[in-house]
CSV table of C-alpha atoms and ligand atoms in Angstrom, one decimal:
chain,number,residue,atom,x,y,z
A,706,MET,CA,113.2,51.8,49.8
A,707,PRO,CA,109.4,51.3,49.1
A,708,ILE,CA,107.7,48.4,50.8
A,709,GLN,CA,107.6,45.3,48.6
A,710,LEU,CA,105.4,42.2,48.6
A,711,GLN,CA,108.3,40.1,49.9
A,712,ASP,CA,108.5,42.3,53.0
A,713,TYR,CA,105.1,40.9,54.1
A,714,GLN,CA,106.5,37.3,54.3
A,715,GLU,CA,107.6,37.7,57.9
A,716,VAL,CA,104.5,39.3,59.3
A,717,ALA,CA,101.8,37.5,57.2
A,718,GLY,CA,103.3,34.1,57.6
A,719,PRO,CA,104.9,31.6,55.2
A,720,GLY,CA,103.1,30.7,52.0
A,721,VAL,CA,101.1,33.8,51.8
A,722,ILE,CA,103.3,35.6,49.4
A,723,GLU,CA,103.9,32.5,47.2
A,724,GLU,CA,100.2,32.0,46.9
A,725,LEU,CA,99.7,35.6,45.9
A,726,ARG,CA,102.4,35.3,43.2
A,727,VAL,CA,100.7,32.2,41.8
A,728,LEU,CA,97.3,34.0,41.7
A,729,GLY,CA,99.0,37.2,40.3
A,730,ASP,CA,100.3,35.3,37.3
A,731,ARG,CA,96.7,34.5,36.4
A,732,VAL,CA,95.7,38.1,36.2
A,733,ALA,CA,99.0,39.8,35.2
A,734,GLY,CA,98.5,42.6,32.6
A,735,ARG,CA,94.9,43.2,33.5
A,736,SER,CA,94.0,46.7,34.6
A,737,MET,CA,92.1,47.3,37.8
A,738,GLN,CA,90.8,50.8,38.5
A,739,HIS,CA,89.5,51.9,41.9
A,740,ILE,CA,87.3,54.9,42.2
A,741,ASN,CA,86.2,56.5,45.5
A,742,SER,CA,85.3,59.8,46.9
A,743,THR,CA,88.3,60.9,49.0
A,744,SER,CA,92.0,60.5,48.9
A,745,VAL,CA,92.6,61.0,52.6
A,746,GLY,CA,90.6,60.4,55.7
A,747,GLY,CA,88.5,57.4,56.5
A,748,GLY,CA,89.1,53.7,56.0
A,749,VAL,CA,88.6,53.4,52.2
A,750,ALA,CA,91.4,55.9,51.4
A,751,GLU,CA,93.5,54.2,54.1
A,752,ILE,CA,93.2,50.8,52.4
A,753,LEU,CA,93.6,52.0,48.8
A,754,THR,CA,96.8,53.9,49.6
A,755,ARG,CA,98.4,50.6,50.4
A,756,LEU,CA,96.4,48.1,48.3
A,757,VAL,CA,97.1,49.7,44.9
A,758,PRO,CA,100.9,49.5,45.1
A,759,LEU,CA,100.7,45.8,46.1
A,760,LEU,CA,98.3,45.0,43.3
A,761,ARG,CA,100.8,46.6,40.9
A,762,GLU,CA,103.6,44.5,42.3
A,763,LEU,CA,101.5,41.4,41.5
A,764,GLY,CA,101.5,42.5,37.8
A,765,LEU,CA,98.1,44.1,37.7
A,766,GLU,CA,97.9,47.6,36.2
A,767,ALA,CA,96.2,49.0,39.3
A,768,SER,CA,95.1,52.7,39.5
A,769,TRP,CA,93.1,54.9,41.8
A,770,ASP,CA,90.9,57.9,40.9
A,771,VAL,CA,88.9,60.1,43.2
A,772,ILE,CA,85.6,61.8,42.1
A,773,LYS,CA,85.1,65.5,42.5
A,774,GLY,CA,82.2,67.0,44.4
A,775,ASP,CA,81.4,70.3,46.1
A,776,GLN,CA,80.0,70.9,49.6
A,777,ALA,CA,76.4,70.4,48.4
A,778,PHE,CA,77.2,67.0,46.9
A,779,PHE,CA,79.0,65.7,50.0
A,780,SER,CA,76.2,66.9,52.2
A,781,VAL,CA,73.9,64.8,50.1
A,782,THR,CA,76.1,61.8,50.2
A,783,LYS,CA,76.6,62.1,53.9
A,784,ALA,CA,72.8,62.1,54.3
A,785,PHE,CA,72.8,59.0,52.0
A,786,HIS,CA,75.5,57.4,54.2
A,787,ASN,CA,73.5,58.1,57.4
A,788,ALA,CA,70.3,56.8,55.8
A,789,LEU,CA,71.9,53.7,54.5
A,790,HIS,CA,73.0,53.0,58.0
A,791,GLY,CA,69.4,53.2,59.0
A,792,LYS,CA,69.3,56.8,60.5
A,793,PRO,CA,66.2,58.7,59.5
A,794,GLU,CA,67.1,61.5,57.1
A,795,GLU,CA,64.9,63.6,54.9
A,796,ILE,CA,65.7,62.9,51.3
A,797,THR,CA,64.4,65.5,48.9
A,798,GLU,CA,64.1,65.4,45.1
A,799,ASP,CA,66.6,68.3,45.0
A,800,MET,CA,69.1,66.1,46.8
A,801,LEU,CA,68.7,63.3,44.3
A,802,GLU,CA,69.2,65.9,41.5
A,803,ILE,CA,72.4,67.1,43.0
A,804,TYR,CA,73.6,63.5,43.1
A,805,ARG,CA,72.6,62.9,39.5
A,806,ALA,CA,74.3,66.2,38.3
A,807,ASN,CA,77.5,65.4,40.1
A,808,THR,CA,77.5,61.9,38.6
A,809,GLU,CA,77.2,63.5,35.2
A,810,MET,CA,80.1,65.8,35.8
A,811,ASN,CA,82.3,63.0,37.0
A,812,LEU,CA,81.3,60.9,34.0
A,813,ARG,CA,82.6,63.7,31.8
A,814,ASP,CA,85.8,64.2,33.7
A,815,LEU,CA,87.0,60.8,34.6
A,816,ASN,CA,89.0,58.5,32.4
A,817,PHE,CA,87.7,54.9,32.7
A,818,VAL,CA,90.8,52.8,32.1
A,819,GLY,CA,90.2,49.6,34.0
A,820,ASP,CA,89.3,46.2,32.6
A,821,VAL,CA,87.8,45.8,36.0
A,822,ILE,CA,86.4,49.0,37.7
A,823,PHE,CA,85.9,48.9,41.5
A,824,VAL,CA,83.6,51.7,42.5
A,825,HIS,CA,83.7,52.2,46.3
A,826,ASP,CA,80.6,53.1,48.3
A,827,PRO,CA,77.5,55.2,47.3
A,828,GLN,CA,79.1,58.5,46.4
A,829,PRO,CA,80.5,57.4,43.0
A,830,ALA,CA,78.0,54.5,42.5
A,831,GLY,CA,76.3,56.3,39.6
A,832,LEU,CA,79.3,56.1,37.4
A,833,VAL,CA,78.2,52.7,36.3
A,834,LEU,CA,76.0,54.5,33.8
A,835,ARG,CA,79.1,54.4,31.6
A,836,LYS,CA,79.0,50.6,31.4
A,837,GLN,CA,76.4,50.6,28.7
A,838,GLN,CA,78.7,52.4,26.3
A,839,MET,CA,82.0,50.8,27.1
A,840,GLY,CA,81.4,47.5,28.7
A,841,ARG,CA,84.2,46.2,31.0
A,842,GLN,CA,83.6,44.5,34.4
A,843,TRP,CA,82.1,46.8,37.1
A,844,VAL,CA,82.2,46.0,40.8
A,845,TRP,CA,80.4,48.0,43.5
A,846,ARG,CA,82.5,47.7,46.6
A,847,CYS,CA,80.3,48.7,49.5
A,848,HIS,CA,82.1,49.4,52.8
A,849,ILE,CA,79.1,50.4,54.8
A,850,ASP,CA,76.4,48.6,56.8
A,851,VAL,CA,73.4,48.5,54.4
A,852,SER,CA,71.6,45.7,56.2
A,853,ALA,CA,68.7,48.0,57.2
A,854,PRO,CA,68.8,51.0,54.8
A,855,GLN,CA,66.2,53.7,54.7
A,856,ALA,CA,64.1,52.8,51.7
A,857,ALA,CA,64.2,56.3,50.0
A,858,VAL,CA,68.0,56.1,49.5
A,859,TRP,CA,68.3,52.4,48.8
A,860,ASN,CA,65.5,52.5,46.2
A,861,PHE,CA,67.3,55.4,44.5
A,862,LEU,CA,70.7,53.7,44.4
A,863,ARG,CA,69.4,50.2,43.6
A,864,PRO,CA,68.9,50.8,39.9
A,865,TYR,CA,72.5,51.9,39.7
A,866,ILE,CA,73.8,48.9,41.7
A,867,GLU,CA,71.8,46.5,39.6
A,868,GLN,CA,73.9,47.5,36.6
A,869,TYR,CA,77.1,46.2,38.2
A,870,ASP,CA,78.5,42.8,37.5
A,871,ALA,CA,79.1,42.2,41.1
A,872,ALA,CA,78.8,43.7,44.5
A,873,ILE,CA,81.2,43.2,47.4
A,874,PHE,CA,80.2,43.6,51.0
A,875,SER,CA,82.3,43.4,54.1
A,876,MET,CA,80.3,40.8,55.9
A,877,PRO,CA,77.4,38.5,55.1
A,878,ASP,CA,74.9,40.5,57.2
A,879,PHE,CA,75.3,43.4,54.8
A,880,ALA,CA,74.3,41.4,51.7
A,881,GLN,CA,71.2,42.5,49.8
A,882,ARG,CA,68.7,40.9,47.5
A,883,LEU,CA,70.3,41.9,44.2
A,884,PRO,CA,70.3,40.4,40.8
A,885,VAL,CA,74.1,40.5,40.7
A,886,ALA,CA,76.8,38.3,42.1
A,887,GLN,CA,77.7,39.1,45.6
A,888,TYR,CA,81.1,38.5,47.3
A,889,ARG,CA,82.2,39.0,50.8
A,890,VAL,CA,85.5,40.6,51.4
A,891,ALA,CA,86.5,42.0,54.8
A,892,PRO,CA,88.7,45.1,54.9
A,893,SER,CA,92.2,44.9,56.1
A,894,ILE,CA,95.1,46.8,57.6
A,895,ASP,CA,98.7,47.1,56.4
A,896,PRO,CA,101.0,45.8,59.1
A,897,LEU,CA,104.0,47.5,57.5
A,898,ALA,CA,102.5,51.0,57.1
A,899,ASP,CA,103.4,53.8,59.4
A,900,LYS,CA,100.1,53.4,61.1
A,901,ASN,CA,100.9,49.9,62.3
A,902,LYS,CA,104.6,49.2,62.1
A,903,PRO,CA,106.6,48.7,65.3
A,904,LEU,CA,107.9,51.9,66.9
A,905,GLU,CA,110.7,52.7,69.2
A,906,GLN,CA,109.7,53.4,72.7
A,907,LYS,CA,111.5,56.7,72.6
A,908,PHE,CA,109.3,58.0,69.8
A,909,VAL,CA,106.1,56.8,71.6
A,910,ALA,CA,107.2,58.7,74.7
A,911,SER,CA,107.9,61.8,72.7
A,912,VAL,CA,104.4,61.8,71.3
A,913,LEU,CA,102.9,61.5,74.8
A,914,GLU,CA,105.1,64.4,75.9
A,915,LYS,CA,104.0,66.5,72.9
A,916,TYR,CA,100.4,66.1,73.8
A,917,LYS,CA,101.0,66.4,77.5
A,918,ILE,CA,99.7,62.9,78.2
A,919,ASP,CA,100.9,61.4,81.5
A,920,PRO,CA,102.7,58.1,80.8
A,921,GLY,CA,102.3,57.2,84.5
A,922,ARG,CA,98.5,56.9,84.4
A,923,PRO,CA,96.1,54.7,82.3
A,924,VAL,CA,95.3,56.1,78.9
A,925,LEU,CA,92.0,55.3,77.1
A,926,THR,CA,92.0,56.1,73.4
A,927,GLN,CA,89.5,56.3,70.6
A,928,VAL,CA,90.8,57.2,67.1
A,929,SER,CA,88.0,58.3,64.8
A,930,ARG,CA,86.7,60.9,62.5
A,931,PHE,CA,84.4,63.2,64.5
A,932,ASP,CA,81.2,61.5,63.5
A,933,ARG,CA,78.1,60.8,65.5
A,934,PHE,CA,78.1,57.2,64.5
A,935,LYS,CA,81.5,56.9,66.2
A,936,ASP,CA,79.8,58.2,69.4
A,937,PRO,CA,82.7,60.3,70.8
A,938,VAL,CA,80.2,61.8,73.3
A,939,GLY,CA,79.3,58.4,74.5
A,940,VAL,CA,83.0,57.7,75.0
A,941,ILE,CA,83.3,60.8,77.2
A,942,ASP,CA,80.3,59.5,79.2
A,943,ALA,CA,82.0,56.2,79.7
A,944,TYR,CA,85.2,57.8,80.7
A,945,ARG,CA,83.5,60.0,83.3
A,946,LEU,CA,82.0,56.8,84.9
A,947,VAL,CA,85.4,55.1,85.0
A,948,LYS,CA,87.1,58.3,86.3
A,949,LYS,CA,85.2,57.8,89.6
A,950,ARG,CA,87.4,54.8,90.3
A,951,TYR,CA,90.6,55.3,88.2
A,952,ARG,CA,92.7,58.4,87.6
A,953,CYS,CA,92.7,57.7,83.9
A,954,GLN,CA,93.1,60.0,80.9
A,955,LEU,CA,91.1,60.0,77.7
A,956,VAL,CA,92.4,60.7,74.2
A,957,LEU,CA,90.0,61.4,71.4
A,958,ALA,CA,92.1,61.6,68.3
A,959,GLY,CA,90.6,62.4,65.0
A,960,GLY,CA,90.8,64.3,61.8
A,961,GLY,CA,88.4,65.2,59.1
A,962,ALA,CA,87.7,63.6,55.7
A,963,SER,CA,87.0,65.7,52.7
A,964,ASP,CA,83.8,63.8,52.0
A,965,ASP,CA,82.4,64.3,55.5
A,966,PRO,CA,81.0,67.8,56.1
A,967,GLU,CA,79.6,67.0,59.5
A,968,GLY,CA,82.9,66.7,61.3
A,969,GLU,CA,83.3,70.2,62.5
A,970,GLU,CA,79.9,70.3,64.2
A,971,VAL,CA,80.6,67.0,66.0
A,972,LEU,CA,84.1,68.2,67.0
A,973,ARG,CA,82.5,71.3,68.6
A,974,GLU,CA,80.1,69.1,70.6
A,975,VAL,CA,83.0,67.0,71.8
A,976,GLN,CA,85.1,70.1,72.8
A,977,GLU,CA,82.2,71.5,74.7
A,978,LYS,CA,81.5,68.3,76.5
A,979,SER,CA,85.2,67.9,77.5
A,980,ALA,CA,85.8,71.5,78.4
A,981,GLY,CA,87.4,72.0,81.8
A,982,ASP,CA,88.8,68.5,82.2
A,983,PRO,CA,92.6,68.5,81.5
A,984,ASP,CA,92.6,64.7,81.4
A,985,ILE,CA,90.6,64.7,78.2
A,986,HIS,CA,92.8,65.3,75.2
A,987,VAL,CA,90.8,66.1,72.1
A,988,LEU,CA,93.4,65.9,69.3
A,989,LEU,CA,92.6,67.2,65.9
A,990,LEU,CA,95.3,65.6,63.8
A,991,PRO,CA,96.2,66.6,60.3
A,992,PRO,CA,96.1,64.0,57.5
A,993,PHE,CA,99.2,61.8,57.4
A,994,SER,CA,99.6,61.7,61.2
A,995,ASP,CA,100.0,58.0,61.0
A,996,LEU,CA,103.1,57.7,63.1
A,997,GLU,CA,101.6,59.7,65.9
A,998,ILE,CA,98.4,57.7,65.8
A,999,ASN,CA,100.4,54.6,65.9
A,1000,ALA,CA,102.3,55.9,68.9
A,1001,LEU,CA,99.1,57.0,70.7
A,1002,VAL,CA,97.5,53.6,70.3
A,1003,ARG,CA,100.7,51.9,71.5
A,1004,ALA,CA,100.8,54.1,74.5
A,1005,SER,CA,97.2,53.3,75.4
A,1006,THR,CA,96.0,51.0,78.2
A,1007,VAL,CA,92.7,50.4,76.5
A,1008,VAL,CA,91.5,51.3,73.0
A,1009,ILE,CA,87.8,52.1,72.4
A,1010,GLN,CA,85.7,52.1,69.3
A,1011,LYS,CA,82.3,52.7,70.7
A,1012,SER,CA,80.5,53.1,67.4
A,1013,VAL,CA,76.8,53.0,67.3
A,1014,ARG,CA,76.8,52.2,63.5
A,1015,GLU,CA,79.9,51.0,61.7
A,1016,GLY,CA,80.9,49.6,58.3
A,1017,PHE,CA,84.0,47.8,59.5
A,1018,GLY,CA,86.1,50.0,61.8
A,1019,LEU,CA,89.7,49.6,60.8
A,1020,THR,CA,90.8,51.2,64.0
A,1021,VAL,CA,89.8,48.1,65.8
A,1022,SER,CA,92.2,45.9,63.8
A,1023,GLU,CA,94.8,48.6,64.1
A,1024,ALA,CA,94.7,48.4,67.8
A,1025,LEU,CA,94.4,44.6,68.1
A,1026,TRP,CA,97.5,44.3,65.9
A,1027,LYS,CA,99.3,46.2,68.6
A,1028,LYS,CA,98.0,43.7,71.2
A,1029,LYS,CA,95.7,46.2,72.8
A,1030,PRO,CA,92.5,45.2,74.5
A,1031,VAL,CA,89.7,46.8,72.5
A,1032,ILE,CA,86.2,47.8,73.6
A,1033,GLY,CA,83.9,48.2,70.7
A,1034,GLY,CA,80.3,48.9,70.0
A,1035,ALA,CA,78.5,45.7,69.0
A,1036,VAL,CA,77.7,46.9,65.5
A,1037,GLY,CA,78.7,46.2,61.9
A,1038,GLY,CA,82.2,44.9,61.2
A,1039,ILE,CA,83.4,45.5,64.8
A,1040,ARG,CA,81.6,42.2,65.5
A,1041,LEU,CA,84.0,40.5,63.1
A,1042,GLN,CA,87.0,41.7,64.8
A,1043,ILE,CA,86.0,41.6,68.4
A,1044,ILE,CA,85.1,38.1,69.6
A,1045,ASP,CA,83.4,39.1,72.9
A,1046,GLY,CA,85.6,38.1,75.8
A,1047,VAL,CA,88.3,36.6,73.5
A,1048,THR,CA,89.8,39.4,71.5
A,1049,GLY,CA,88.1,42.3,73.3
A,1050,PHE,CA,84.7,43.3,74.6
A,1051,LEU,CA,81.5,44.3,72.8
A,1052,VAL,CA,79.3,46.9,74.4
A,1053,HIS,CA,75.9,48.4,73.9
A,1054,SER,CA,76.0,51.6,76.1
A,1055,PRO,CA,78.3,54.0,77.8
A,1056,GLU,CA,77.6,52.2,81.1
A,1057,GLY,CA,78.6,48.9,79.5
A,1058,ALA,CA,81.7,50.4,78.1
A,1059,ALA,CA,82.6,51.9,81.5
A,1060,ASN,CA,82.2,48.5,83.2
A,1061,ARG,CA,84.5,46.8,80.8
A,1062,ILE,CA,87.0,49.5,80.9
A,1063,GLY,CA,87.1,49.3,84.7
A,1064,GLN,CA,87.5,45.5,84.5
A,1065,LEU,CA,90.4,45.9,82.1
A,1066,LEU,CA,92.1,48.6,84.1
A,1067,GLY,CA,92.0,46.4,87.1
A,1068,ASP,CA,93.4,43.3,85.4
A,1069,ARG,CA,96.7,43.5,83.5
A,1070,ARG,CA,96.7,39.8,82.7
A,1071,LEU,CA,93.2,40.0,81.1
A,1072,ARG,CA,94.4,42.9,79.0
A,1073,GLU,CA,97.4,40.9,77.9
A,1074,ARG,CA,95.4,37.9,77.1
A,1075,LEU,CA,92.8,39.8,75.0
A,1076,GLY,CA,95.6,41.7,73.2
A,1077,GLU,CA,97.5,38.5,72.3
A,1078,ASN,CA,94.3,36.8,71.0
A,1079,GLY,CA,93.4,40.0,69.1
A,1080,TYR,CA,96.8,40.1,67.4
A,1081,LEU,CA,96.4,36.5,66.2
A,1082,HIS,CA,92.9,37.1,65.0
A,1083,VAL,CA,94.0,40.1,62.9
A,1084,LYS,CA,97.0,38.1,61.6
A,1085,GLN,CA,94.7,35.4,60.4
A,1086,ASN,CA,91.9,37.5,59.0
A,1087,PHE,CA,92.5,41.2,58.5
A,1088,LEU,CA,95.9,41.7,56.9
A,1089,LEU,CA,96.3,43.5,53.6
A,1090,THR,CA,97.7,40.4,51.9
A,1091,ARG,CA,94.4,38.6,52.5
A,1092,GLN,CA,92.5,41.4,50.9
A,1093,VAL,CA,94.8,41.6,47.9
A,1094,LYS,CA,94.2,37.9,47.4
A,1095,ASP,CA,90.4,38.3,47.7
A,1096,TYR,CA,90.4,41.1,45.0
A,1097,VAL,CA,92.5,39.0,42.7
A,1098,LEU,CA,90.0,36.1,43.2
A,1099,THR,CA,87.2,38.5,42.5
A,1100,VAL,CA,88.7,39.4,39.1
A,1101,LEU,CA,89.1,35.6,38.4
A,1102,ALA,CA,85.6,34.9,39.4
A,1103,LEU,CA,84.3,37.6,37.1
A,1104,GLU,CA,86.3,36.3,34.2
A,1105,HIS,CA,85.3,32.7,34.8
A,1106,PRO,CA,81.8,32.9,36.2
A,1107,HIS,CA,81.2,29.2,35.4
A,1108,GLU,CA,84.3,27.9,37.0
A,1109,SER,CA,84.2,27.3,40.7
A,1110,VAL,CA,86.7,29.8,42.1
A,1111,VAL,CA,86.7,29.4,45.9
A,1112,LEU,CA,86.5,32.8,47.4
A,1113,LEU,CA,87.8,33.6,50.8
A,1114,GLY,CA,89.9,30.8,52.3
B,1147,UDP,N1,92.3,57.8,61.0
B,1147,UDP,C1,93.3,58.7,60.8
B,1147,UDP,N2,93.3,59.9,61.4
B,1147,UDP,C2,92.2,60.3,62.2
B,1147,UDP,C3,91.1,59.4,62.3
B,1147,UDP,C4,91.2,58.2,61.7
B,1147,UDP,O1,94.3,58.4,60.2
B,1147,UDP,O2,92.3,61.4,62.7
B,1147,UDP,C5,92.3,56.5,60.3
B,1147,UDP,C6,92.2,55.4,61.2
B,1147,UDP,O3,93.4,55.0,61.8
B,1147,UDP,C7,91.7,54.3,60.3
B,1147,UDP,C8,90.8,55.1,59.3
B,1147,UDP,O4,91.2,56.5,59.4
B,1147,UDP,O5,92.7,53.8,59.5
B,1147,UDP,C9,89.3,55.0,59.7
B,1147,UDP,O6,88.8,53.9,59.3
B,1147,UDP,P1,87.6,53.2,60.0
B,1147,UDP,O7,87.2,52.0,59.2
B,1147,UDP,O8,87.9,53.0,61.4
B,1147,UDP,O9,86.4,54.3,59.9
B,1147,UDP,P2,85.8,55.3,58.8
B,1147,UDP,O10,86.4,56.6,59.0
B,1147,UDP,O11,86.2,54.7,57.5
B,1147,UDP,O12,84.3,55.3,59.1
């Protein structure tokens, strides 16, 4: 039987579902269309897969469309993505033209059906050009850290973004000077999805066996697309330092995303760097490996998300929910999830990561304490039910701009 809203009562806590139903009644019958750039791979697809059915259950006509694009387009938008995160990238007029042409193509091909249209991230941001003809409410939902963007890209995207009715950012640091309403909505994980639900120990053990991981020795794990911002090479450096003191193993599990053309190159770097060490397991997992990823995280002694740039980093909440101690790069939304020393440790370098990993491997009670705190932090702040509520509140805020709707309890 498909998961229903009521099923979240137990994990999310009493009152949450009732509150959602009350809010749902206020928006029932409205249509909410989400548009992004990939149906699998990466955090946005992960969230929409679970969010859209729940919004429907609340009575909204929620739908989800994915824009089309070829390799050239996604190379351009990956460069945009990097530049918005502050990495120097050469942006040429040709690249801007590719973006414009792809936007035109999607404007022709897509059906815009929402009363409210949520456009996720920069790739489809240009679709707002349709607003002039058809009206409706348009929301730009930005998942990335645009606090210090490269000017060439931000100045190119800004005229599009200014046409939206509102922009949503994951944390206050990402907000921009814009002449549109801005809301803060943090991403979330679905506690009942295959990625996060409780698993039988037998299954967890079978996954370790499949990948030849020794259950008798500590396991360090990072789950991420093979992306330089996720710093898998830095994770290997940290592991090598820890390895001098502990006979640990490292799992780097990742897959690709159809809108990320850099993945193969980074994977090759990681494979070269880890060659010859049987205790490093580089696992290239196909899409929909959620149960296996869940098992790998549950089997881990320490989970790492050593990003050097990050939008939010859902993998952090996914691990905290499983009561794992998490070491994360002190960037972007990881700082929302890891309260340093309370729900995990924030680090700034491979050496820093190695120190904290060593400390955790030597102290089981510390691991348990951080894990327990992390679980409660996610329960209070980063579960899907909270994000459903925030999106419904956004719809209400757009409909009643002069009423004071309190966003984000
Ligand atoms: N993920 C996955 N398979 C992989 C790598 C990542 O299913 O091989 C999932 C991961 O569990 C998380 C999402 O993809 O749910 C990644 O989201 P995050 O916010 O951590 O990073 P993003 O990829 O969006 O930058």
